[in-house]
Amino acid sequence: MIRFHCWRRMAQRLRMPRRFFNLADDGGAGGDDGGVDGGCVDGGGDIGGDGGGYGGGDGGGLVSVVVMVMLMVVVVVIMMLMVVAMVVVVVEMMMLLVLVVMVLGMMVMVKVVLKVTVVVVMVMMVFVMINAGDQSPLGRFRGITFDYPKGFLQSSYPLAVDIAHNMLNRLYVRPPPLTPTLI
């Protein structure tokens, strides 16, 4: 019976180490403050034992374990919320980056389209003005004249030639003189 008592007491201490979990520490630190553990030596009971093993005592150890578990759950929930917030921020930043890249790409495309359009219009206008001018080589080099080429009626001109004539008439570009003049 002595050995059983020693093994029972050791099993109780191994199963519930209350000193480790007792954060409140208001009812004493457990059982070894009252004297000698006589159960294993002389066959007697606990002389100043630990206040009842499992069920006795102040119960502070169990409360502190519950509080620690609740704190750990709160910390884990906060960390999960922070991870979710970081993922949301990263997704929003990626969406903003895609939007900025799209806007920049559209600006570049608009600039390229505008440049190509301006070049095409200029080439067309030069071509139209050259074709609408005098068809002689001398007339091409000296400037654009506004009279229609001989043998063509005004109604037979394309629309582009009429537009070029209209624009040039508004600008009033005077052809240079044929003979050099001394100033």
XYZ file of C-alpha atoms in Angstrom:
183
model
C 0.000 0.000 0.000
C 2.939 2.331 0.588
C 4.235 1.914 -2.927
C 0.746 2.468 -4.401
C 0.438 5.693 -2.473
C 3.822 6.909 -3.796
C 2.923 6.037 -7.394
C -0.497 7.629 -7.057
C 0.992 10.837 -5.731
C 3.630 10.906 -8.466
C 0.962 10.313 -11.123
C -1.104 13.197 -9.736
C 1.862 15.525 -9.899
C 2.751 14.456 -13.441
C -0.790 14.855 -14.739
C -1.521 18.319 -13.368
C 1.570 20.449 -12.790
C -0.321 23.339 -11.222
C 2.780 25.329 -10.406
C 3.422 25.767 -14.126
C -0.089 26.974 -14.984
C -0.872 28.898 -11.807
C -0.488 32.502 -12.910
C -2.699 33.994 -10.192
C -0.593 32.528 -7.354
C -3.044 33.553 -4.627
C -3.527 30.286 -2.765
C 0.033 29.182 -2.370
C 2.179 27.397 -4.882
C 0.787 23.974 -4.309
C 1.588 21.365 -1.759
C 5.177 21.259 -0.727
C 4.909 24.205 1.623
C 3.496 22.347 4.591
C 6.066 19.835 5.626
C 7.449 16.462 4.760
C 5.893 14.113 2.246
C 5.413 11.232 4.592
C 3.499 8.975 2.252
C 6.511 7.333 0.715
C 8.647 7.120 3.818
C 6.658 5.957 6.803
C 3.391 4.757 5.372
C 1.379 7.642 6.759
C -0.756 10.141 4.966
C 0.227 13.493 3.595
C 1.565 15.720 6.329
C 0.790 19.189 5.031
C 0.122 17.881 1.537
C -0.872 19.732 -1.558
C -4.453 20.485 -0.727
C -6.291 17.742 -2.474
C -4.601 16.878 -5.758
C -7.022 17.333 -8.653
C -10.186 18.663 -7.138
C -8.928 20.742 -4.247
C -7.021 23.971 -4.098
C -7.907 27.363 -5.455
C -8.579 26.375 -9.050
C -6.387 29.213 -10.351
C -4.454 26.912 -12.637
C -7.496 25.943 -14.705
C -8.668 29.537 -15.003
C -5.245 30.675 -16.125
C -5.127 27.880 -18.739
C -8.503 28.986 -20.109
C -7.341 32.608 -20.176
C -4.149 31.626 -21.982
C -6.096 29.594 -24.554
C -8.501 32.496 -25.110
C -5.603 34.908 -25.548
C -3.970 32.559 -28.032
C -7.241 32.301 -29.978
C -7.564 36.110 -30.023
C -3.963 36.472 -31.226
C -4.512 33.864 -33.960
C -7.722 35.613 -35.097
C -5.949 38.992 -35.188
C -3.083 37.485 -37.177
C -5.534 35.934 -39.647
C -7.304 39.279 -40.055
C -3.949 40.964 -40.637
C -3.079 38.372 -43.292
C -6.450 38.935 -44.980
C -5.914 42.709 -44.863
C -2.436 42.336 -46.345
C -3.790 40.123 -49.139
C -6.522 42.684 -49.857
C -3.957 45.501 -49.940
C -1.687 43.511 -52.265
C -4.607 42.713 -54.584
C -5.663 46.373 -54.618
C -2.110 47.479 -55.359
C -1.892 44.972 -58.211
C -5.206 46.222 -59.600
C -3.978 49.813 -59.324
C -0.735 48.868 -61.069
C -2.663 47.180 -63.883
C -4.882 50.254 -64.183
C -1.873 52.592 -64.327
C -0.186 50.390 -66.942
C -3.384 50.315 -68.976
C -3.734 54.112 -68.777
C -0.100 54.600 -69.770
C -0.512 52.123 -72.599
C -3.619 53.905 -73.798
C -1.774 57.240 -73.636
C 1.106 55.801 -75.658
C -1.336 54.287 -78.139
C -3.213 57.583 -78.461
C 0.064 59.428 -78.975
C 1.172 56.923 -81.606
C -2.214 57.015 -83.327
C -2.211 60.815 -83.282
C 1.316 60.965 -84.681
C 0.505 58.451 -87.409
C -2.715 60.296 -88.224
C -0.918 63.646 -88.425
C 1.782 62.163 -90.673
C -0.787 60.494 -92.929
C -2.836 63.695 -93.179
C 0.285 65.733 -93.948
C 1.370 63.284 -96.642
C -2.109 63.284 -98.125
C -2.263 67.081 -98.062
C 1.145 67.395 -99.720
C 0.130 64.852 -102.335
C -3.183 66.612 -102.916
C -1.560 70.042 -103.083
C 1.069 68.841 -105.544
C -1.551 67.170 -107.700
C -3.871 70.138 -107.448
C -1.205 72.574 -108.539
C 0.195 73.245 -111.919
C 1.120 70.009 -113.597
C 4.238 71.424 -115.171
C 7.576 70.822 -113.404
C 8.147 74.542 -113.251
C 4.830 75.039 -111.514
C 5.609 72.306 -108.994
C 8.876 73.889 -107.967
C 7.822 77.522 -107.921
C 4.682 77.036 -105.817
C 1.110 75.944 -105.903
C -1.219 77.645 -108.332
C -4.924 77.640 -107.802
C -6.155 77.352 -111.334
C -7.472 74.043 -112.512
C -5.426 72.068 -115.009
C -6.473 72.496 -118.617
C -8.880 69.943 -119.920
C -10.501 69.183 -116.541
C -13.789 70.476 -115.300
C -14.313 71.471 -111.679
C -16.910 68.747 -111.145
C -14.465 66.062 -112.230
C -12.034 66.799 -109.383
C -11.992 64.519 -106.375
C -13.210 65.839 -103.079
C -9.702 65.945 -101.628
C -8.538 68.328 -104.334
C -11.470 70.639 -103.649
C -10.680 70.603 -99.915
C -7.029 71.351 -100.631
C -7.979 74.221 -102.917
C -10.318 75.620 -100.301
C -7.686 75.443 -97.544
C -4.993 76.952 -99.731
C -7.317 79.744 -100.832
C -7.967 80.574 -97.194
C -4.241 80.612 -96.443
C -3.579 82.695 -99.568
C -0.186 81.321 -100.442
C 1.209 83.528 -103.210
C 3.556 81.863 -105.644
C 7.026 83.356 -105.857
C 7.861 85.369 -108.946
C 9.425 83.658 -111.919
C 12.234 86.129 -112.366
C 14.666 87.010 -109.625
C 14.306 90.539 -108.443
C 16.964 92.757 -106.976
C 16.093 94.395 -103.754
